[in-house]
Amino acid sequence: LLLLHDAGQSGAIYRKLSAALSEEYRVIVPDLPGHGASGCPDMNYTIQDFSLTIEALLKALGISQCTIVACGQSAAYSVDYCFYNQQQVSRMIFLNPGALRDLDFAQARRLAGFWGKWLVRRWQNPAYMRKQLEKAFFDKTTLQEQDVRAFCRPYSREEVQLCVRLAVANYEESKLAEQLQALHIPILYLQGGEDTFSDQQNAEVFIQNTEQPYEMQIRNCGAYLQLEKEQSTAGGILRFLQE
C-alpha cells in the first residue's frame, strides 16, 4: 500500500492508519517533494511532477504493483500515474479528493495570491494550526498535540513554504475526467459522515467519472478520517481490498 498525503501535509497524517494497515500489508508512506522532511527540487510542483515522483519511487523500491491510498490533491497525482501505468496499480482509495485551495483551511484559497507568502508562514505556529485543524474534526478531543506539531514542523523551512504554495497554485484538473474514464480498476471513496470541512463537489467530480466507484462513510467523523477514526477507516479499506 502506497499512502500519499495531501498538499501542505506530510506522511505523518497517516501515523495511525499506517500502523493499523501494516498488520496485513507492506505500507509505504513517503513525504512528497517539497513537503515534510523531503528535499525541495527545482520543479513546478504540478500534477505531472508528482506523478513522475510516484513512478520514480516505486521503481527505486522495485515495486511492480501496488494499491494507492491518497487524500486531497494526491488523488489527482495518483490518477495521472495510473493513467500511464495502469498495470502497476491494482486498486485506489481516495479520502476527500480534490484541491486544497477549495477548502476553508487557513485561507488556502489565498495561498497562491499576494498574501500567500504571509499566510503560509503562520502554519508553523502550533496555536494557529490547532485552530485550523479543529475545523476538520467532528470530535476535537481526538486531535493530539503530536499531530498538530507534525503539521507545523515542515513550515520552519522557507523552501517548503514556497513549494506548498506552488503545489496549490499549479494544481489543475483539466485532464482528470478523461483520465479517470480510461481507468478500469475499482476505486473506493471514503468520507466522514459529519464532514462539514471538505467540498463535496470535489469528490463528485471524481466519483462521476469513475467506472467502478465504491463509496463509504465513516460515522461520527470529520474530514481527517485517518487521524480521527483510523480503525474504522482501516477496516473499510481492508474489506475493500479483500473483496
Coordinates of N, CA and C in Angstrom, one line a residue:
L1 N 0.8 -1.2 0.0 CA 0.0 0.0 0.0 C 0.9 1.2 0.0
L2 N 0.6 2.1 -1.0 CA 1.4 3.4 -1.0 C 0.4 4.5 -0.5
L3 N 0.7 5.1 0.6 CA -0.1 6.1 1.2 C 0.4 7.5 0.9
L4 N -0.4 8.3 0.2 CA 0.1 9.6 -0.3 C -0.7 10.7 0.4
H5 N 0.0 11.7 1.0 CA -0.6 12.8 1.7 C -1.1 13.9 0.8
D6 N -1.8 14.8 1.3 CA -2.3 16.0 0.6 C -1.3 17.0 0.5
A7 N -1.5 18.0 -0.4 CA -0.6 19.2 -0.5 C -0.7 19.9 0.9
G8 N 0.5 20.3 1.4 CA 0.5 21.0 2.6 C 0.7 20.1 3.8
Q9 N 0.6 18.8 3.6 CA 0.8 17.8 4.7 C 2.1 17.1 4.6
S10 N 2.2 16.0 5.3 CA 3.4 15.1 5.2 C 2.9 13.7 5.5
G11 N 3.8 12.7 5.4 CA 3.4 11.4 5.7 C 2.9 11.2 7.1
A12 N 3.1 12.1 8.0 CA 2.7 12.0 9.4 C 1.2 11.9 9.5
I13 N 0.4 12.4 8.5 CA -1.0 12.4 8.5 C -1.5 10.9 8.6
Y14 N -0.7 10.0 8.2 CA -1.0 8.6 8.2 C -0.4 7.8 9.4
R15 N 0.0 8.5 10.4 CA 0.7 7.9 11.5 C -0.2 6.8 12.1
K16 N -1.4 7.0 12.4 CA -2.3 6.0 13.0 C -2.8 4.9 12.0
L17 N -3.1 5.4 10.8 CA -3.7 4.5 9.8 C -2.7 3.5 9.3
S18 N -1.4 3.9 9.1 CA -0.4 3.0 8.6 C -0.1 1.9 9.6
A19 N -0.2 2.2 10.9 CA 0.0 1.2 11.9 C -1.1 0.2 11.9
A20 N -2.3 0.6 11.6 CA -3.4 -0.4 11.5 C -3.4 -1.2 10.3
L21 N -2.9 -0.6 9.2 CA -2.9 -1.4 7.9 C -1.6 -2.3 7.8
S22 N -0.6 -1.9 8.5 CA 0.7 -2.7 8.4 C 0.6 -4.1 8.9
E23 N -0.5 -4.4 9.7 CA -0.7 -5.8 10.2 C -1.0 -6.7 9.0
E24 N -1.5 -6.2 7.9 CA -1.9 -7.0 6.8 C -1.1 -6.8 5.5
Y25 N -0.5 -5.6 5.4 CA 0.2 -5.2 4.2 C 1.5 -4.5 4.4
R26 N 2.3 -4.5 3.4 CA 3.5 -3.7 3.5 C 3.0 -2.3 3.1
V27 N 3.3 -1.3 4.0 CA 2.8 0.1 3.9 C 4.0 1.0 3.7
I28 N 3.9 1.8 2.6 CA 4.9 2.8 2.3 C 4.3 4.2 2.4
V29 N 4.9 5.1 3.2 CA 4.4 6.4 3.5 C 5.5 7.4 3.2
P30 N 5.6 8.0 2.0 CA 6.6 9.0 1.8 C 6.2 10.4 2.1
D31 N 7.1 11.3 2.3 CA 6.9 12.7 2.2 C 7.2 13.1 0.7
L32 N 6.2 13.7 0.1 CA 6.3 14.1 -1.3 C 7.3 15.2 -1.4
P33 N 7.9 15.4 -2.6 CA 8.9 16.5 -2.8 C 8.3 17.9 -2.3
G34 N 9.1 18.6 -1.6 CA 8.7 19.9 -1.2 C 7.8 19.9 0.0
H35 N 7.7 18.7 0.6 CA 6.8 18.6 1.8 C 7.5 17.8 2.9
G36 N 7.0 18.0 4.1 CA 7.6 17.2 5.2 C 9.1 17.4 5.3
A37 N 9.8 16.2 5.5 CA 11.2 16.2 5.6 C 11.9 16.0 4.3
S38 N 11.2 16.0 3.2 CA 11.8 15.7 1.9 C 12.5 17.0 1.3
G39 N 13.4 16.8 0.3 CA 14.0 17.9 -0.3 C 13.0 18.7 -1.2
C40 N 13.5 19.8 -1.7 CA 12.7 20.7 -2.5 C 13.3 20.9 -3.8
P41 N 13.2 19.9 -4.7 CA 13.8 20.0 -6.0 C 13.3 21.2 -6.9
D42 N 14.0 21.5 -7.9 CA 13.6 22.6 -8.8 C 12.6 22.1 -9.8
M43 N 11.3 22.2 -9.5 CA 10.3 21.7 -10.5 C 9.1 22.6 -10.2
N44 N 8.0 22.4 -11.0 CA 6.9 23.3 -10.9 C 5.8 22.8 -9.9
Y45 N 6.0 21.6 -9.4 CA 5.0 21.0 -8.4 C 3.6 20.9 -9.0
T46 N 3.6 20.5 -10.3 CA 2.3 20.2 -10.9 C 1.9 18.7 -10.7
I47 N 0.7 18.4 -11.1 CA 0.2 17.0 -11.0 C 1.2 16.1 -11.7
Q48 N 1.6 16.5 -12.9 CA 2.5 15.6 -13.6 C 3.9 15.4 -12.9
D49 N 4.4 16.5 -12.3 CA 5.6 16.3 -11.5 C 5.5 15.3 -10.4
F50 N 4.4 15.3 -9.7 CA 4.2 14.4 -8.6 C 3.9 13.0 -9.1
S51 N 3.2 12.9 -10.3 CA 3.0 11.6 -10.9 C 4.3 10.9 -11.2
L52 N 5.3 11.7 -11.8 CA 6.6 11.2 -12.1 C 7.4 10.8 -10.8
T53 N 7.1 11.5 -9.7 CA 7.7 11.2 -8.4 C 7.2 9.8 -8.0
I54 N 5.9 9.5 -8.1 CA 5.4 8.2 -7.7 C 6.1 7.1 -8.6
E55 N 6.2 7.4 -9.9 CA 6.8 6.4 -10.7 C 8.3 6.1 -10.3
A56 N 9.0 7.2 -10.1 CA 10.4 7.0 -9.7 C 10.5 6.3 -8.3
L57 N 9.7 6.6 -7.4 CA 9.7 6.0 -6.1 C 9.5 4.5 -6.2
L58 N 8.4 4.1 -6.9 CA 8.1 2.7 -7.0 C 9.2 1.9 -7.7
K59 N 9.7 2.6 -8.7 CA 10.8 1.9 -9.5 C 12.0 1.7 -8.6
A60 N 12.4 2.7 -7.8 CA 13.5 2.6 -6.9 C 13.4 1.6 -5.9
L61 N 12.1 1.3 -5.5 CA 11.8 0.3 -4.4 C 11.6 -1.1 -5.0
G62 N 11.6 -1.1 -6.4 CA 11.4 -2.4 -7.0 C 10.0 -3.0 -6.9
I63 N 9.0 -2.1 -6.8 CA 7.6 -2.5 -6.7 C 6.9 -2.5 -8.0
S64 N 6.4 -3.6 -8.4 CA 5.8 -3.7 -9.8 C 4.3 -3.5 -9.7
Q65 N 3.7 -3.6 -8.6 CA 2.2 -3.4 -8.5 C 1.9 -3.0 -7.0
C66 N 0.9 -2.1 -6.9 CA 0.6 -1.6 -5.6 C -0.9 -1.1 -5.6
T67 N -1.4 -0.9 -4.4 CA -2.6 -0.2 -4.2 C -2.3 1.2 -3.6
I68 N -2.9 2.2 -4.2 CA -2.6 3.6 -3.7 C -3.7 4.1 -2.9
V69 N -3.4 4.7 -1.7 CA -4.3 5.4 -0.8 C -3.9 6.8 -0.9
A70 N -4.8 7.7 -1.3 CA -4.5 9.1 -1.5 C -5.5 10.0 -0.9
C71 N -5.1 11.2 -0.4 CA -6.1 12.2 0.0 C -5.9 13.5 -0.6
G72 N -6.9 14.3 -0.8 CA -6.8 15.7 -1.3 C -6.2 15.7 -2.7
Q73 N -5.3 16.5 -2.9 CA -4.7 16.7 -4.3 C -3.9 15.5 -4.7
S74 N -3.4 14.7 -3.8 CA -2.6 13.5 -4.2 C -3.5 12.5 -4.9
A75 N -4.8 12.6 -4.8 CA -5.7 11.7 -5.6 C -5.5 11.9 -7.1
A76 N -5.4 13.2 -7.5 CA -5.2 13.5 -8.9 C -3.8 13.1 -9.3
Y77 N -2.8 13.2 -8.4 CA -1.4 12.7 -8.7 C -1.5 11.2 -9.0
S78 N -2.3 10.5 -8.3 CA -2.4 9.0 -8.4 C -3.1 8.7 -9.7
V79 N -4.2 9.4 -10.0 CA -4.9 9.2 -11.3 C -4.0 9.3 -12.5
D80 N -3.2 10.4 -12.5 CA -2.3 10.6 -13.6 C -1.3 9.5 -13.7
Y81 N -0.7 9.1 -12.5 CA 0.2 8.0 -12.5 C -0.4 6.7 -13.1
C82 N -1.6 6.4 -12.6 CA -2.3 5.2 -13.0 C -2.6 5.2 -14.5
F83 N -3.0 6.4 -15.0 CA -3.4 6.5 -16.4 C -2.2 6.0 -17.3
Y84 N -1.0 6.3 -16.9 CA 0.2 5.9 -17.7 C 0.8 4.6 -17.3
N85 N 0.3 4.1 -16.1 CA 0.9 2.8 -15.6 C -0.2 2.0 -15.0
Q86 N -1.2 1.7 -15.8 CA -2.4 1.1 -15.2 C -2.1 -0.4 -14.8
Q87 N -1.2 -1.0 -15.4 CA -0.8 -2.4 -14.9 C -0.1 -2.4 -13.6
Q88 N 0.4 -1.3 -13.1 CA 1.1 -1.2 -11.9 C 0.2 -0.9 -10.7
V89 N -1.1 -0.6 -10.9 CA -2.0 -0.2 -9.8 C -3.2 -1.2 -9.8
S90 N -3.4 -1.9 -8.7 CA -4.5 -2.8 -8.7 C -5.8 -2.2 -8.2
R91 N -5.7 -1.3 -7.3 CA -6.9 -0.5 -6.8 C -6.4 0.8 -6.2
M92 N -7.4 1.7 -6.1 CA -7.1 3.0 -5.5 C -8.2 3.4 -4.4
I93 N -7.7 4.1 -3.4 CA -8.6 4.5 -2.3 C -8.4 6.0 -2.1
F94 N -9.5 6.8 -2.2 CA -9.4 8.2 -2.1 C -10.1 8.8 -0.9
L95 N -9.5 9.6 -0.1 CA -10.1 10.3 1.0 C -10.2 11.7 0.6
N96 N -11.5 12.2 0.5 CA -11.7 13.6 0.2 C -10.9 14.2 -0.9
P97 N -11.0 13.6 -2.1 CA -10.1 14.0 -3.2 C -10.4 15.4 -3.7
G98 N -9.4 16.1 -4.2 CA -9.7 17.5 -4.8 C -8.7 18.5 -4.3
A99 N -8.9 19.7 -4.7 CA -7.9 20.8 -4.5 C -7.9 21.3 -3.1
L100 N -6.7 21.5 -2.5 CA -6.6 22.1 -1.2 C -7.2 23.5 -1.2
R101 N -7.0 24.2 -2.3 CA -7.5 25.6 -2.3 C -9.0 25.7 -2.2
D102 N -9.7 24.6 -2.4 CA -11.2 24.6 -2.3 C -11.7 24.4 -0.8
L103 N -10.7 24.2 0.1 CA -11.1 24.0 1.5 C -10.9 25.3 2.3
D104 N -11.7 25.4 3.3 CA -11.6 26.6 4.2 C -10.5 26.2 5.3
F105 N -9.3 26.0 4.8 CA -8.2 25.6 5.8 C -7.2 26.7 5.7
A106 N -7.1 27.5 6.8 CA -6.1 28.5 6.9 C -6.0 29.4 5.6
Q107 N -7.2 29.7 5.1 CA -7.3 30.6 3.9 C -6.6 30.0 2.8
A108 N -6.7 28.7 2.5 CA -5.9 28.0 1.5 C -6.3 28.6 0.1
R109 N -7.5 29.2 0.0 CA -7.8 29.8 -1.3 C -6.9 30.9 -1.7
R110 N -6.2 31.5 -0.7 CA -5.4 32.7 -1.0 C -3.9 32.4 -1.0
L111 N -3.6 31.1 -0.9 CA -2.1 30.8 -0.8 C -1.4 31.2 -2.1
A112 N -2.0 31.1 -3.2 CA -1.3 31.4 -4.5 C -1.2 32.9 -4.8
G113 N -1.9 33.7 -4.0 CA -2.0 35.1 -4.3 C -1.0 36.0 -3.5
F114 N -1.3 37.3 -3.5 CA -0.4 38.2 -2.9 C 0.0 38.0 -1.5
W115 N -1.1 37.6 -0.7 CA -0.9 37.3 0.7 C -0.4 35.9 1.1
G116 N -0.3 35.1 0.1 CA 0.0 33.7 0.3 C 1.3 33.4 1.1
K117 N 2.3 34.2 0.8 CA 3.6 34.0 1.5 C 3.5 34.3 3.0
W118 N 2.7 35.3 3.3 CA 2.5 35.7 4.7 C 1.6 34.6 5.4
L119 N 0.6 34.2 4.7 CA -0.3 33.2 5.3 C 0.3 31.9 5.6
V120 N 1.1 31.4 4.6 CA 1.7 30.0 4.9 C 2.8 30.1 6.0
R121 N 3.3 31.2 6.2 CA 4.3 31.3 7.4 C 3.6 31.0 8.7
R122 N 2.3 31.4 8.8 CA 1.6 31.2 10.0 C 1.4 29.7 10.3
W123 N 1.6 28.8 9.4 CA 1.3 27.4 9.6 C 2.4 26.8 10.5
Q124 N 3.4 27.5 10.8 CA 4.4 26.9 11.7 C 4.1 27.3 13.2
N125 N 3.0 28.0 13.4 CA 2.5 28.3 14.7 C 1.5 27.3 15.2
P126 N 1.9 26.5 16.3 CA 1.0 25.4 16.7 C -0.4 25.9 17.2
A127 N -0.5 27.0 17.8 CA -1.8 27.5 18.3 C -2.7 27.8 17.1
Y128 N -2.1 28.4 16.1 CA -2.8 28.8 14.8 C -3.2 27.5 14.1
M129 N -2.3 26.6 14.0 CA -2.5 25.3 13.3 C -3.6 24.5 14.0
R130 N -3.6 24.4 15.3 CA -4.6 23.7 16.0 C -6.0 24.3 15.7
K131 N -6.1 25.6 15.7 CA -7.4 26.2 15.5 C -7.9 25.8 14.1
Q132 N -7.0 25.8 13.1 CA -7.4 25.4 11.7 C -7.8 24.0 11.6
L133 N -7.0 23.1 12.2 CA -7.3 21.6 12.2 C -8.6 21.2 12.8
E134 N -8.9 21.9 13.9 CA -10.1 21.6 14.6 C -11.4 21.7 13.8
K135 N -11.3 22.6 12.8 CA -12.5 22.7 11.9 C -12.8 21.4 11.1
A136 N -11.8 20.6 11.0 CA -11.9 19.3 10.2 C -12.2 18.1 11.1
F137 N -12.4 18.3 12.4 CA -12.6 17.2 13.3 C -14.1 17.2 13.8
F138 N -14.7 16.1 13.8 CA -16.0 16.0 14.5 C -15.9 16.0 16.0
D139 N -15.0 15.1 16.5 CA -14.6 15.0 17.9 C -13.2 15.7 18.1
K140 N -13.2 16.9 18.5 CA -12.0 17.7 18.5 C -11.0 17.1 19.6
T141 N -11.5 16.3 20.5 CA -10.6 15.8 21.6 C -9.7 14.7 21.0
T142 N -10.0 14.2 19.8 CA -9.1 13.2 19.2 C -7.9 13.8 18.5
L143 N -7.9 15.2 18.3 CA -6.8 15.8 17.7 C -5.6 15.9 18.8
Q144 N -4.6 15.2 18.6 CA -3.5 15.1 19.5 C -2.4 16.2 19.2
E145 N -1.7 16.6 20.3 CA -0.7 17.6 20.2 C 0.4 17.2 19.2
Q146 N 0.8 15.9 19.2 CA 1.9 15.5 18.4 C 1.5 15.6 16.9
D147 N 0.2 15.5 16.6 CA -0.3 15.6 15.2 C -0.2 17.1 14.8
V148 N -0.6 18.0 15.7 CA -0.5 19.4 15.5 C 1.0 19.8 15.2
R149 N 1.9 19.3 16.0 CA 3.3 19.6 15.8 C 3.8 19.1 14.5
A150 N 3.3 17.9 14.1 CA 3.7 17.3 12.8 C 3.3 18.1 11.6
F151 N 2.1 18.7 11.7 CA 1.7 19.6 10.7 C 2.5 20.9 10.6
C152 N 2.9 21.4 11.7 CA 3.7 22.6 11.8 C 5.1 22.5 11.4
R153 N 5.7 21.4 11.8 CA 7.2 21.3 11.7 C 7.8 21.6 10.4
P154 N 7.3 21.1 9.3 CA 7.9 21.4 8.0 C 8.0 22.9 7.6
Y155 N 7.1 23.7 8.2 CA 6.9 25.1 7.8 C 8.0 26.0 8.4
S156 N 8.9 25.4 9.2 CA 10.0 26.2 9.7 C 11.0 26.4 8.6
R157 N 10.9 25.6 7.4 CA 11.7 25.7 6.3 C 11.0 26.6 5.2
E158 N 11.7 27.7 4.8 CA 11.1 28.6 3.9 C 10.9 27.9 2.5
E159 N 11.8 27.0 2.2 CA 11.6 26.4 0.9 C 10.4 25.5 0.8
V160 N 10.0 24.9 1.9 CA 8.7 24.1 2.0 C 7.5 25.1 1.8
Q161 N 7.6 26.2 2.5 CA 6.5 27.2 2.3 C 6.3 27.5 0.8
L162 N 7.4 27.7 0.1 CA 7.3 28.1 -1.3 C 6.8 26.9 -2.1
C163 N 7.3 25.7 -1.8 CA 6.8 24.5 -2.6 C 5.4 24.2 -2.4
V164 N 4.9 24.3 -1.2 CA 3.5 24.1 -1.0 C 2.6 25.1 -1.7
R165 N 3.0 26.3 -1.7 CA 2.3 27.4 -2.4 C 2.3 27.0 -3.9
L166 N 3.4 26.5 -4.5 CA 3.4 26.2 -5.9 C 2.5 25.0 -6.1
A167 N 2.5 24.0 -5.2 CA 1.6 22.8 -5.4 C 0.2 23.2 -5.5
V168 N -0.2 24.2 -4.7 CA -1.6 24.7 -4.7 C -1.9 25.5 -5.9
A169 N -1.0 26.4 -6.3 CA -1.2 27.3 -7.4 C -1.2 26.5 -8.7
N170 N -0.4 25.5 -8.9 CA -0.2 24.8 -10.1 C -1.1 23.5 -10.3
Y171 N -2.0 23.3 -9.3 CA -2.9 22.2 -9.4 C -4.1 22.5 -10.3
E172 N -4.3 21.7 -11.3 CA -5.4 21.9 -12.2 C -5.9 20.6 -12.7
E173 N -7.2 20.4 -12.9 CA -7.8 19.1 -13.2 C -8.3 19.0 -14.6
S174 N -7.8 19.7 -15.5 CA -8.3 19.7 -16.9 C -8.3 18.3 -17.5
K175 N -7.4 17.4 -17.2 CA -7.3 16.1 -17.7 C -8.0 15.0 -16.9
L176 N -8.4 15.4 -15.7 CA -8.9 14.4 -14.7 C -10.0 13.5 -15.2
A177 N -11.1 14.1 -15.7 CA -12.2 13.4 -16.1 C -11.8 12.4 -17.2
E178 N -11.1 12.8 -18.2 CA -10.7 11.9 -19.3 C -9.8 10.8 -18.8
Q179 N -8.9 11.1 -17.9 CA -8.0 10.0 -17.3 C -8.8 9.0 -16.5
L180 N -9.7 9.5 -15.6 CA -10.5 8.6 -14.8 C -11.3 7.7 -15.6
Q181 N -11.9 8.2 -16.7 CA -12.8 7.4 -17.5 C -12.0 6.3 -18.2
A182 N -10.7 6.5 -18.4 CA -9.9 5.5 -19.1 C -9.4 4.4 -18.1
L183 N -9.6 4.6 -16.8 CA -9.2 3.6 -15.8 C -10.2 2.5 -15.6
H184 N -9.7 1.3 -15.5 CA -10.6 0.1 -15.4 C -10.2 -0.7 -14.1
I185 N -10.1 0.1 -13.0 CA -9.8 -0.5 -11.7 C -10.8 0.0 -10.7
P186 N -11.1 -0.8 -9.7 CA -12.0 -0.3 -8.6 C -11.4 0.8 -7.8
I187 N -12.2 1.8 -7.5 CA -11.8 2.9 -6.6 C -12.8 3.1 -5.5
L188 N -12.3 3.2 -4.3 CA -13.1 3.4 -3.1 C -13.0 4.9 -2.7
Y189 N -14.1 5.5 -2.4 CA -14.2 6.9 -2.0 C -14.7 6.8 -0.5
L190 N -13.8 7.3 0.4 CA -14.1 7.4 1.8 C -14.3 8.8 2.3
Q191 N -15.3 9.0 3.1 CA -15.5 10.3 3.7 C -16.1 10.2 5.1
G192 N -16.0 11.3 5.9 CA -16.5 11.3 7.2 C -18.0 11.7 7.1
G193 N -18.8 11.0 7.9 CA -20.3 11.2 7.9 C -20.6 12.6 8.4
E194 N -19.8 13.2 9.2 CA -20.1 14.6 9.7 C -19.0 15.6 9.2
D195 N -18.5 15.3 8.0 CA -17.5 16.2 7.4 C -18.2 17.5 6.8
T196 N -18.0 18.6 7.5 CA -18.5 19.9 7.0 C -17.4 20.7 6.5
F197 N -16.2 20.2 6.4 CA -15.0 20.9 6.1 C -14.7 20.8 4.6
S198 N -14.8 19.6 4.0 CA -14.4 19.3 2.6 C -15.5 19.8 1.7
D199 N -15.1 20.1 0.5 CA -16.0 20.5 -0.6 C -16.5 19.2 -1.3
Q200 N -17.8 18.9 -1.1 CA -18.3 17.6 -1.7 C -18.2 17.6 -3.2
Q201 N -18.3 18.8 -3.8 CA -18.2 18.8 -5.3 C -16.9 18.3 -5.8
N202 N -15.8 18.4 -5.0 CA -14.6 17.8 -5.4 C -14.7 16.3 -5.6
A203 N -15.2 15.7 -4.6 CA -15.4 14.2 -4.6 C -16.3 13.8 -5.8
E204 N -17.4 14.6 -6.0 CA -18.3 14.3 -7.1 C -17.7 14.2 -8.4
V205 N -16.8 15.1 -8.7 CA -16.0 15.2 -10.0 C -15.3 13.8 -10.2
F206 N -14.7 13.3 -9.1 CA -14.0 12.0 -9.2 C -15.0 10.9 -9.4
I207 N -16.0 10.9 -8.5 CA -16.9 9.7 -8.5 C -17.7 9.6 -9.8
Q208 N -18.2 10.7 -10.4 CA -19.0 10.7 -11.6 C -18.2 10.2 -12.8
N209 N -16.9 10.3 -12.7 CA -16.1 9.9 -13.9 C -15.4 8.5 -13.6
T210 N -15.7 7.8 -12.6 CA -15.1 6.6 -12.2 C -16.0 5.4 -12.7
E211 N -15.3 4.5 -13.4 CA -16.1 3.3 -13.9 C -16.6 2.4 -12.8
Q212 N -15.7 2.2 -11.8 CA -16.1 1.3 -10.7 C -16.0 2.0 -9.4
P213 N -16.9 2.9 -9.1 CA -16.8 3.6 -7.8 C -17.4 2.9 -6.7
Y214 N -16.8 2.8 -5.5 CA -17.3 2.3 -4.3 C -17.3 3.5 -3.3
E215 N -18.4 3.7 -2.5 CA -18.4 4.8 -1.6 C -18.7 4.3 -0.2
M216 N -18.1 4.9 0.8 CA -18.2 4.5 2.2 C -18.1 5.7 3.1
Q217 N -19.0 5.8 4.0 CA -19.0 6.9 5.0 C -18.6 6.3 6.4
I218 N -17.7 7.1 7.1 CA -17.4 6.7 8.5 C -18.2 7.6 9.4
R219 N -19.1 7.0 10.2 CA -20.0 7.8 11.0 C -19.2 8.5 12.2
N220 N -19.8 9.6 12.6 CA -19.2 10.4 13.7 C -17.7 10.8 13.5
C221 N -17.5 11.3 12.3 CA -16.1 11.6 11.8 C -16.1 12.8 10.9
G222 N -15.1 13.6 11.0 CA -14.9 14.7 10.2 C -14.1 14.4 8.9
A223 N -13.3 15.4 8.5 CA -12.5 15.2 7.2 C -11.3 14.3 7.4
Y224 N -10.6 14.4 8.5 CA -9.4 13.6 8.7 C -9.6 12.2 9.3
L225 N -10.2 11.4 8.4 CA -10.6 10.0 8.9 C -9.4 9.3 9.4
Q226 N -8.2 9.5 8.8 CA -7.0 8.7 9.1 C -6.5 9.1 10.5
L227 N -6.9 10.2 11.0 CA -6.5 10.5 12.4 C -7.6 10.4 13.4
E228 N -8.8 10.7 13.0 CA -10.0 10.7 13.9 C -10.6 9.3 14.1
K229 N -10.7 8.5 13.0 CA -11.3 7.2 13.1 C -10.4 6.2 12.3
E230 N -9.2 6.0 12.8 CA -8.3 5.2 12.0 C -8.6 3.7 11.9
Q231 N -9.2 3.2 13.0 CA -9.6 1.8 13.0 C -10.8 1.5 12.0
S232 N -11.8 2.4 12.1 CA -12.9 2.2 11.2 C -12.5 2.4 9.7
T233 N -11.6 3.4 9.5 CA -11.1 3.7 8.2 C -10.2 2.5 7.7
A234 N -9.4 2.0 8.5 CA -8.6 0.8 8.1 C -9.5 -0.4 7.8
G235 N -10.5 -0.6 8.7 CA -11.5 -1.7 8.4 C -12.1 -1.6 7.1
G236 N -12.6 -0.4 6.7 CA -13.2 -0.2 5.4 C -12.2 -0.5 4.3
I237 N -11.0 0.0 4.4 CA -10.0 -0.2 3.4 C -9.7 -1.7 3.2
L238 N -9.6 -2.4 4.3 CA -9.2 -3.9 4.3 C -10.4 -4.7 3.7
R239 N -11.6 -4.3 4.0 CA -12.8 -5.0 3.4 C -12.8 -4.8 1.9
F240 N -12.5 -3.6 1.4 CA -12.5 -3.3 0.0 C -11.4 -4.0 -0.7
L241 N -10.2 -4.1 -0.1 CA -9.1 -4.8 -0.7 C -9.3 -6.3 -0.7
Q242 N -10.0 -6.9 0.2 CA -10.2 -8.3 0.3 C -11.4 -8.9 -0.4
E243 N -12.2 -8.0 -1.0 CA -13.4 -8.5 -1.8 C -13.0 -9.4 -2.9

